[in-house]
Amino acid sequence: MIQSSENFIDAKLNYGLCIKRIRYNFRLFYVDENGLGVLHHAVANNDAKMLQILIDCGQLDLFERNAAGQSPLLFAARLAHPDLECVSILVKAIDDVRKRRHDDVLSEHFDDVEANRRELLKMLPLFDEADAKYALTDALGRNVVHYAALYNAPHLISYFTACGANVNLIDLNGDAPIHLAARDANVEALVALIRNSCDINIRDGSDRTAYEVADSQGHTVVCGVLLIAKNSPGTEFMDRIKDFSAISNLV
């Protein structure tokens, strides 16, 4: 009888633990009506601590897409929070995943990956996956720099380009980030793109340069900035465009 009671208690405890796990997993893998998972929600709330905890659990897909086809990293670029905490956490996590995958491939051919890493990377660089970590695009073919340009976030443009993001990627509409910045008169983003060596002569799906896009919208300041960039070498351009409030005086 005592044994039966102990078994009954154990069964109840195990049942309780199972229910907790089910509830935990349900919350962990919850996706709302907009396709936003828990990583997206942590990013939306700019909750870096929660984002790190969720990533550390090791059960979530860093590349999960919402209804608009945006991974948490793309979603973070779209929200353009003023700090880089969530973005940098996601970038590091994606880098770690890619490094592990890379090591798995290398380990099939080399005995000691860690000891020979420097020489191996010369032959098989980490970025040989078509820039996988930043070339992630949404349903419109836009990457993180497109969103930084759309939401006038120069700090994100500088950060992502320093990480190796493609500043000249053309989306499915035929737009590079500079076309979006020019169209919406996002001057700070435009200057950041130019400072990070984007192609100011790249043409959109309608065969227009960023200057022509801005001109069609009547954005005279944007046109002026693009003319300065075209006629001034890099360092001179940076010297002349330091104070955004004085840009109109340069046009």
PDB file of C-alpha atoms in Angstrom:
ATOM      1  CA  MET A   1       0.000   0.000   0.000  1.00  0.00           C
ATOM      2  CA  ILE A   2       2.895   2.346   0.871  1.00  0.00           C
ATOM      3  CA  GLN A   3       4.567   1.474  -2.428  1.00  0.00           C
ATOM      4  CA  SER A   4       1.355   2.271  -4.283  1.00  0.00           C
ATOM      5  CA  SER A   5       1.096   5.634  -2.533  1.00  0.00           C
ATOM      6  CA  GLU A   6       4.690   6.475  -3.443  1.00  0.00           C
ATOM      7  CA  ASN A   7       4.029   5.487  -7.040  1.00  0.00           C
ATOM      8  CA  PHE A   8       0.896   7.610  -7.058  1.00  0.00           C
ATOM      9  CA  ILE A   9       2.803  10.622  -5.688  1.00  0.00           C
ATOM     10  CA  ASP A  10       5.612  10.103  -8.219  1.00  0.00           C
ATOM     11  CA  ALA A  11       3.058   9.861 -11.005  1.00  0.00           C
ATOM     12  CA  LYS A  12       1.420  13.117  -9.902  1.00  0.00           C
ATOM     13  CA  LEU A  13       4.803  14.862  -9.711  1.00  0.00           C
ATOM     14  CA  ASN A  14       5.800  13.589 -13.135  1.00  0.00           C
ATOM     15  CA  TYR A  15       2.431  14.625 -14.537  1.00  0.00           C
ATOM     16  CA  GLY A  16       2.884  18.094 -13.044  1.00  0.00           C
ATOM     17  CA  LEU A  17       6.358  18.399 -14.569  1.00  0.00           C
ATOM     18  CA  CYS A  18       5.025  17.263 -17.945  1.00  0.00           C
ATOM     19  CA  ILE A  19       2.258  19.860 -17.836  1.00  0.00           C
ATOM     20  CA  LYS A  20       4.810  22.559 -16.943  1.00  0.00           C
ATOM     21  CA  ARG A  21       7.017  21.489 -19.848  1.00  0.00           C
ATOM     22  CA  ILE A  22       4.054  21.517 -22.236  1.00  0.00           C
ATOM     23  CA  ARG A  23       3.036  24.991 -21.060  1.00  0.00           C
ATOM     24  CA  TYR A  24       6.660  26.174 -21.257  1.00  0.00           C
ATOM     25  CA  ASN A  25       7.103  24.801 -24.763  1.00  0.00           C
ATOM     26  CA  PHE A  26       3.767  26.247 -25.843  1.00  0.00           C
ATOM     27  CA  ARG A  27       4.883  29.696 -24.727  1.00  0.00           C
ATOM     28  CA  LEU A  28       8.366  29.193 -26.131  1.00  0.00           C
ATOM     29  CA  PHE A  29       7.100  28.318 -29.589  1.00  0.00           C
ATOM     30  CA  TYR A  30       4.130  30.691 -29.516  1.00  0.00           C
ATOM     31  CA  VAL A  31       3.481  32.563 -32.776  1.00  0.00           C
ATOM     32  CA  ASP A  32       0.876  35.337 -32.962  1.00  0.00           C
ATOM     33  CA  GLU A  33      -1.486  36.208 -35.814  1.00  0.00           C
ATOM     34  CA  ASN A  34       1.241  38.296 -37.477  1.00  0.00           C
ATOM     35  CA  GLY A  35       3.651  35.403 -37.465  1.00  0.00           C
ATOM     36  CA  LEU A  36       5.716  36.934 -34.666  1.00  0.00           C
ATOM     37  CA  GLY A  37       7.479  34.380 -32.500  1.00  0.00           C
ATOM     38  CA  VAL A  38       8.951  34.976 -29.060  1.00  0.00           C
ATOM     39  CA  LEU A  39      12.254  36.202 -30.511  1.00  0.00           C
ATOM     40  CA  HIS A  40      10.379  38.785 -32.572  1.00  0.00           C
ATOM     41  CA  HIS A  41       8.454  39.895 -29.473  1.00  0.00           C
ATOM     42  CA  ALA A  42      11.650  40.276 -27.443  1.00  0.00           C
ATOM     43  CA  VAL A  43      13.066  42.407 -30.263  1.00  0.00           C
ATOM     44  CA  ALA A  44       9.836  44.448 -30.482  1.00  0.00           C
ATOM     45  CA  ASN A  45      10.094  45.223 -26.768  1.00  0.00           C
ATOM     46  CA  ASN A  46      13.830  45.922 -27.133  1.00  0.00           C
ATOM     47  CA  ASP A  47      14.312  43.445 -24.295  1.00  0.00           C
ATOM     48  CA  ALA A  48      17.931  42.401 -24.753  1.00  0.00           C
ATOM     49  CA  LYS A  49      18.019  40.365 -21.536  1.00  0.00           C
ATOM     50  CA  MET A  50      15.005  38.258 -22.520  1.00  0.00           C
ATOM     51  CA  LEU A  51      16.329  37.885 -26.065  1.00  0.00           C
ATOM     52  CA  GLN A  52      19.605  36.488 -24.744  1.00  0.00           C
ATOM     53  CA  ILE A  53      17.777  34.074 -22.423  1.00  0.00           C
ATOM     54  CA  LEU A  54      15.608  32.814 -25.290  1.00  0.00           C
ATOM     55  CA  ILE A  55      18.617  32.320 -27.555  1.00  0.00           C
ATOM     56  CA  ASP A  56      20.589  30.583 -24.798  1.00  0.00           C
ATOM     57  CA  CYS A  57      17.832  27.995 -24.384  1.00  0.00           C
ATOM     58  CA  GLY A  58      18.986  26.632 -27.741  1.00  0.00           C
ATOM     59  CA  GLN A  59      15.536  25.580 -28.950  1.00  0.00           C
ATOM     60  CA  LEU A  60      14.543  28.500 -31.152  1.00  0.00           C
ATOM     61  CA  ASP A  61      15.152  29.128 -34.831  1.00  0.00           C
ATOM     62  CA  LEU A  62      17.166  32.320 -35.320  1.00  0.00           C
ATOM     63  CA  PHE A  63      15.958  32.439 -38.915  1.00  0.00           C
ATOM     64  CA  GLU A  64      12.231  32.051 -38.178  1.00  0.00           C
ATOM     65  CA  ARG A  65      10.246  34.447 -40.346  1.00  0.00           C
ATOM     66  CA  ASN A  66       7.158  36.452 -39.520  1.00  0.00           C
ATOM     67  CA  ALA A  67       4.217  36.955 -41.902  1.00  0.00           C
ATOM     68  CA  ALA A  68       6.276  39.524 -43.850  1.00  0.00           C
ATOM     69  CA  GLY A  69       9.127  37.058 -44.226  1.00  0.00           C
ATOM     70  CA  GLN A  70      11.366  38.855 -41.721  1.00  0.00           C
ATOM     71  CA  SER A  71      13.768  37.003 -39.464  1.00  0.00           C
ATOM     72  CA  PRO A  72      14.284  38.497 -35.967  1.00  0.00           C
ATOM     73  CA  LEU A  73      17.386  40.292 -37.294  1.00  0.00           C
ATOM     74  CA  LEU A  74      15.497  41.845 -40.204  1.00  0.00           C
ATOM     75  CA  PHE A  75      12.667  42.715 -37.828  1.00  0.00           C
ATOM     76  CA  ALA A  76      15.165  44.465 -35.539  1.00  0.00           C
ATOM     77  CA  ALA A  77      16.478  46.473 -38.495  1.00  0.00           C
ATOM     78  CA  ARG A  78      12.923  47.445 -39.384  1.00  0.00           C
ATOM     79  CA  LEU A  79      12.163  48.645 -35.841  1.00  0.00           C
ATOM     80  CA  ALA A  80      15.440  50.612 -35.776  1.00  0.00           C
ATOM     81  CA  HIS A  81      15.779  50.964 -32.001  1.00  0.00           C
ATOM     82  CA  PRO A  82      18.363  53.634 -31.135  1.00  0.00           C
ATOM     83  CA  ASP A  83      20.674  51.180 -29.373  1.00  0.00           C
ATOM     84  CA  LEU A  84      22.377  48.095 -30.803  1.00  0.00           C
ATOM     85  CA  GLU A  85      21.832  45.622 -27.959  1.00  0.00           C
ATOM     86  CA  CYS A  86      19.283  43.317 -29.594  1.00  0.00           C
ATOM     87  CA  VAL A  87      20.906  43.588 -33.008  1.00  0.00           C
ATOM     88  CA  SER A  88      24.364  42.712 -31.694  1.00  0.00           C
ATOM     89  CA  ILE A  89      22.987  39.759 -29.702  1.00  0.00           C
ATOM     90  CA  LEU A  90      21.321  38.360 -32.828  1.00  0.00           C
ATOM     91  CA  VAL A  91      24.396  38.920 -34.993  1.00  0.00           C
ATOM     92  CA  LYS A  92      26.637  37.125 -32.488  1.00  0.00           C
ATOM     93  CA  ALA A  93      24.181  34.239 -32.174  1.00  0.00           C
ATOM     94  CA  ILE A  94      23.981  33.844 -35.959  1.00  0.00           C
ATOM     95  CA  ASP A  95      27.765  34.000 -36.198  1.00  0.00           C
ATOM     96  CA  ASP A  96      28.004  31.246 -33.576  1.00  0.00           C
ATOM     97  CA  VAL A  97      25.590  29.051 -35.534  1.00  0.00           C
ATOM     98  CA  ARG A  98      27.523  29.568 -38.747  1.00  0.00           C
ATOM     99  CA  LYS A  99      30.825  28.860 -36.988  1.00  0.00           C
ATOM    100  CA  ARG A 100      29.477  25.575 -35.597  1.00  0.00           C
ATOM    101  CA  ARG A 101      28.142  24.544 -38.995  1.00  0.00           C
ATOM    102  CA  HIS A 102      31.447  25.475 -40.581  1.00  0.00           C
ATOM    103  CA  ASP A 103      33.355  23.409 -38.015  1.00  0.00           C
ATOM    104  CA  ASP A 104      31.073  20.441 -38.638  1.00  0.00           C
ATOM    105  CA  VAL A 105      31.989  20.555 -42.319  1.00  0.00           C
ATOM    106  CA  LEU A 106      35.686  20.999 -41.600  1.00  0.00           C
ATOM    107  CA  SER A 107      35.773  18.206 -39.033  1.00  0.00           C
ATOM    108  CA  GLU A 108      34.842  15.730 -41.733  1.00  0.00           C
ATOM    109  CA  HIS A 109      38.151  16.479 -43.450  1.00  0.00           C
ATOM    110  CA  PHE A 110      40.529  17.663 -40.713  1.00  0.00           C
ATOM    111  CA  ASP A 111      41.398  16.075 -37.379  1.00  0.00           C
ATOM    112  CA  ASP A 112      42.014  19.166 -35.240  1.00  0.00           C
ATOM    113  CA  VAL A 113      39.873  22.071 -36.398  1.00  0.00           C
ATOM    114  CA  GLU A 114      40.699  24.422 -33.513  1.00  0.00           C
ATOM    115  CA  ALA A 115      44.474  23.986 -33.726  1.00  0.00           C
ATOM    116  CA  ASN A 116      44.497  24.621 -37.457  1.00  0.00           C
ATOM    117  CA  ARG A 117      41.729  27.230 -37.617  1.00  0.00           C
ATOM    118  CA  ARG A 118      43.840  30.100 -38.931  1.00  0.00           C
ATOM    119  CA  GLU A 119      45.203  28.107 -41.856  1.00  0.00           C
ATOM    120  CA  LEU A 120      41.861  26.462 -42.570  1.00  0.00           C
ATOM    121  CA  LEU A 121      40.025  29.761 -42.769  1.00  0.00           C
ATOM    122  CA  LYS A 122      42.429  30.961 -45.433  1.00  0.00           C
ATOM    123  CA  MET A 123      41.216  28.088 -47.578  1.00  0.00           C
ATOM    124  CA  LEU A 124      37.601  27.966 -46.419  1.00  0.00           C
ATOM    125  CA  PRO A 125      36.523  31.403 -45.160  1.00  0.00           C
ATOM    126  CA  LEU A 126      33.467  31.722 -42.934  1.00  0.00           C
ATOM    127  CA  PHE A 127      31.797  34.057 -45.377  1.00  0.00           C
ATOM    128  CA  ASP A 128      31.705  31.540 -48.232  1.00  0.00           C
ATOM    129  CA  GLU A 129      27.961  31.008 -47.689  1.00  0.00           C
ATOM    130  CA  ALA A 130      26.942  33.941 -49.920  1.00  0.00           C
ATOM    131  CA  ASP A 131      27.003  36.251 -46.889  1.00  0.00           C
ATOM    132  CA  ALA A 132      24.339  34.129 -45.198  1.00  0.00           C
ATOM    133  CA  LYS A 133      24.184  36.061 -41.948  1.00  0.00           C
ATOM    134  CA  TYR A 134      23.296  39.385 -43.529  1.00  0.00           C
ATOM    135  CA  ALA A 135      22.014  38.382 -46.942  1.00  0.00           C
ATOM    136  CA  LEU A 136      18.883  37.064 -45.247  1.00  0.00           C
ATOM    137  CA  THR A 137      16.053  38.759 -47.045  1.00  0.00           C
ATOM    138  CA  ASP A 138      12.326  39.122 -46.506  1.00  0.00           C
ATOM    139  CA  ALA A 139       9.425  38.460 -48.867  1.00  0.00           C
ATOM    140  CA  LEU A 140      10.379  41.593 -50.844  1.00  0.00           C
ATOM    141  CA  GLY A 141      14.027  40.595 -51.134  1.00  0.00           C
ATOM    142  CA  ARG A 142      15.121  43.311 -48.701  1.00  0.00           C
ATOM    143  CA  ASN A 143      18.002  42.912 -46.302  1.00  0.00           C
ATOM    144  CA  VAL A 144      18.875  44.714 -43.074  1.00  0.00           C
ATOM    145  CA  VAL A 145      20.373  47.709 -44.891  1.00  0.00           C
ATOM    146  CA  HIS A 146      17.165  48.259 -46.865  1.00  0.00           C
ATOM    147  CA  TYR A 147      15.278  48.595 -43.575  1.00  0.00           C
ATOM    148  CA  ALA A 148      17.908  50.824 -42.020  1.00  0.00           C
ATOM    149  CA  ALA A 149      17.545  53.080 -45.076  1.00  0.00           C
ATOM    150  CA  LEU A 150      13.736  52.959 -44.962  1.00  0.00           C
ATOM    151  CA  TYR A 151      13.582  53.889 -41.288  1.00  0.00           C
ATOM    152  CA  ASN A 152      16.410  56.448 -41.422  1.00  0.00           C
ATOM    153  CA  ALA A 153      18.736  54.594 -39.062  1.00  0.00           C
ATOM    154  CA  PRO A 154      22.316  55.625 -39.894  1.00  0.00           C
ATOM    155  CA  HIS A 155      23.699  53.834 -36.825  1.00  0.00           C
ATOM    156  CA  LEU A 156      22.357  50.537 -38.171  1.00  0.00           C
ATOM    157  CA  ILE A 157      23.760  51.174 -41.639  1.00  0.00           C
ATOM    158  CA  SER A 158      27.215  51.777 -40.165  1.00  0.00           C
ATOM    159  CA  TYR A 159      26.944  48.728 -37.908  1.00  0.00           C
ATOM    160  CA  PHE A 160      25.725  46.307 -40.561  1.00  0.00           C
ATOM    161  CA  THR A 161      28.197  47.454 -43.200  1.00  0.00           C
ATOM    162  CA  ALA A 162      31.020  47.061 -40.686  1.00  0.00           C
ATOM    163  CA  CYS A 163      29.794  43.484 -40.279  1.00  0.00           C
ATOM    164  CA  GLY A 164      29.908  42.943 -44.037  1.00  0.00           C
ATOM    165  CA  ALA A 165      26.316  43.554 -45.130  1.00  0.00           C
ATOM    166  CA  ASN A 166      25.640  44.262 -48.802  1.00  0.00           C
ATOM    167  CA  VAL A 167      24.840  47.983 -49.179  1.00  0.00           C
ATOM    168  CA  ASN A 168      23.987  47.600 -52.868  1.00  0.00           C
ATOM    169  CA  LEU A 169      21.598  44.654 -52.754  1.00  0.00           C
ATOM    170  CA  ILE A 170      18.665  45.048 -55.163  1.00  0.00           C
ATOM    171  CA  ASP A 171      15.261  43.962 -53.812  1.00  0.00           C
ATOM    172  CA  LEU A 172      12.418  42.436 -55.832  1.00  0.00           C
ATOM    173  CA  ASN A 173      11.103  45.908 -56.666  1.00  0.00           C
ATOM    174  CA  GLY A 174      14.463  46.803 -58.158  1.00  0.00           C
ATOM    175  CA  ASP A 175      15.490  49.095 -55.291  1.00  0.00           C
ATOM    176  CA  ALA A 176      18.847  49.289 -53.556  1.00  0.00           C
ATOM    177  CA  PRO A 177      18.928  50.880 -50.076  1.00  0.00           C
ATOM    178  CA  ILE A 178      20.064  54.213 -51.543  1.00  0.00           C
ATOM    179  CA  HIS A 179      16.945  54.391 -53.733  1.00  0.00           C
ATOM    180  CA  LEU A 180      14.714  53.967 -50.669  1.00  0.00           C
ATOM    181  CA  ALA A 181      16.598  56.610 -48.693  1.00  0.00           C
ATOM    182  CA  ALA A 182      16.417  59.010 -51.658  1.00  0.00           C
ATOM    183  CA  ARG A 183      12.713  58.375 -52.243  1.00  0.00           C
ATOM    184  CA  ASP A 184      11.773  59.075 -48.622  1.00  0.00           C
ATOM    185  CA  ALA A 185      14.284  61.926 -48.141  1.00  0.00           C
ATOM    186  CA  ASN A 186      16.006  60.063 -45.314  1.00  0.00           C
ATOM    187  CA  VAL A 187      19.087  62.254 -45.402  1.00  0.00           C
ATOM    188  CA  GLU A 188      20.914  60.773 -42.402  1.00  0.00           C
ATOM    189  CA  ALA A 189      20.557  57.266 -43.825  1.00  0.00           C
ATOM    190  CA  LEU A 190      21.602  58.509 -47.259  1.00  0.00           C
ATOM    191  CA  VAL A 191      24.784  60.074 -45.888  1.00  0.00           C
ATOM    192  CA  ALA A 192      25.567  56.895 -43.924  1.00  0.00           C
ATOM    193  CA  LEU A 193      25.181  54.809 -47.086  1.00  0.00           C
ATOM    194  CA  ILE A 194      27.502  57.110 -49.024  1.00  0.00           C
ATOM    195  CA  ARG A 195      30.056  57.108 -46.208  1.00  0.00           C
ATOM    196  CA  ASN A 196      29.977  53.328 -46.308  1.00  0.00           C
ATOM    197  CA  SER A 197      30.840  53.210 -50.001  1.00  0.00           C
ATOM    198  CA  CYS A 198      27.490  52.430 -51.569  1.00  0.00           C
ATOM    199  CA  ASP A 199      27.158  52.828 -55.328  1.00  0.00           C
ATOM    200  CA  ILE A 200      25.420  56.175 -55.897  1.00  0.00           C
ATOM    201  CA  ASN A 201      25.075  55.414 -59.612  1.00  0.00           C
ATOM    202  CA  ILE A 202      23.264  52.094 -59.194  1.00  0.00           C
ATOM    203  CA  ARG A 203      19.935  52.042 -61.049  1.00  0.00           C
ATOM    204  CA  ASP A 204      16.546  50.872 -59.807  1.00  0.00           C
ATOM    205  CA  GLY A 205      13.949  48.764 -61.595  1.00  0.00           C
ATOM    206  CA  SER A 206      12.852  51.813 -63.574  1.00  0.00           C
ATOM    207  CA  ASP A 207      16.440  52.525 -64.671  1.00  0.00           C
ATOM    208  CA  ARG A 208      16.773  55.550 -62.361  1.00  0.00           C
ATOM    209  CA  THR A 209      19.679  56.582 -60.155  1.00  0.00           C
ATOM    210  CA  ALA A 210      19.064  57.730 -56.585  1.00  0.00           C
ATOM    211  CA  TYR A 211      19.451  61.316 -57.798  1.00  0.00           C
ATOM    212  CA  GLU A 212      16.705  60.813 -60.380  1.00  0.00           C
ATOM    213  CA  VAL A 213      14.465  59.190 -57.760  1.00  0.00           C
ATOM    214  CA  ALA A 214      14.951  62.137 -55.387  1.00  0.00           C
ATOM    215  CA  ASP A 215      14.490  64.659 -58.182  1.00  0.00           C
ATOM    216  CA  SER A 216      11.173  63.070 -59.177  1.00  0.00           C
ATOM    217  CA  GLN A 217       9.972  63.571 -55.591  1.00  0.00           C
ATOM    218  CA  GLY A 218      11.197  67.153 -55.370  1.00  0.00           C
ATOM    219  CA  HIS A 219      13.736  66.366 -52.628  1.00  0.00           C
ATOM    220  CA  THR A 220      16.211  69.165 -53.299  1.00  0.00           C
ATOM    221  CA  VAL A 221      18.367  68.534 -50.222  1.00  0.00           C
ATOM    222  CA  VAL A 222      18.780  64.874 -51.152  1.00  0.00           C
ATOM    223  CA  CYS A 223      19.677  65.879 -54.700  1.00  0.00           C
ATOM    224  CA  GLY A 224      22.245  68.303 -53.309  1.00  0.00           C
ATOM    225  CA  VAL A 225      23.839  65.665 -51.104  1.00  0.00           C
ATOM    226  CA  LEU A 226      24.079  63.254 -54.030  1.00  0.00           C
ATOM    227  CA  LEU A 227      25.663  65.926 -56.224  1.00  0.00           C
ATOM    228  CA  ILE A 228      28.221  66.681 -53.518  1.00  0.00           C
ATOM    229  CA  ALA A 229      28.974  62.964 -53.169  1.00  0.00           C
ATOM    230  CA  LYS A 230      29.409  62.613 -56.916  1.00  0.00           C
ATOM    231  CA  ASN A 231      31.723  65.591 -57.242  1.00  0.00           C
ATOM    232  CA  SER A 232      33.699  65.174 -54.008  1.00  0.00           C
ATOM    233  CA  PRO A 233      36.006  62.275 -53.091  1.00  0.00           C
ATOM    234  CA  GLY A 234      35.141  60.348 -49.925  1.00  0.00           C
ATOM    235  CA  THR A 235      37.037  62.256 -47.234  1.00  0.00           C
ATOM    236  CA  GLU A 236      36.057  65.641 -48.627  1.00  0.00           C
ATOM    237  CA  PHE A 237      32.423  64.561 -48.675  1.00  0.00           C
ATOM    238  CA  MET A 238      32.604  63.464 -45.039  1.00  0.00           C
ATOM    239  CA  ASP A 239      34.183  66.779 -44.058  1.00  0.00           C
ATOM    240  CA  ARG A 240      31.466  68.776 -45.794  1.00  0.00           C
ATOM    241  CA  ILE A 241      28.531  66.736 -44.451  1.00  0.00           C
ATOM    242  CA  LYS A 242      29.048  66.870 -40.698  1.00  0.00           C
ATOM    243  CA  ASP A 243      26.123  68.975 -39.582  1.00  0.00           C
ATOM    244  CA  PHE A 244      22.815  67.777 -41.055  1.00  0.00           C
ATOM    245  CA  SER A 245      21.170  71.084 -40.188  1.00  0.00           C
ATOM    246  CA  ALA A 246      23.678  72.822 -42.480  1.00  0.00           C
ATOM    247  CA  ILE A 247      23.153  70.533 -45.467  1.00  0.00           C
ATOM    248  CA  SER A 248      20.778  72.963 -47.169  1.00  0.00           C
ATOM    249  CA  ASN A 249      23.549  75.578 -47.146  1.00  0.00           C
ATOM    250  CA  LEU A 250      25.737  73.244 -49.183  1.00  0.00           C
ATOM    251  CA  VAL A 251      23.174  72.712 -51.913  1.00  0.00           C
TER     252      VAL A 251
END
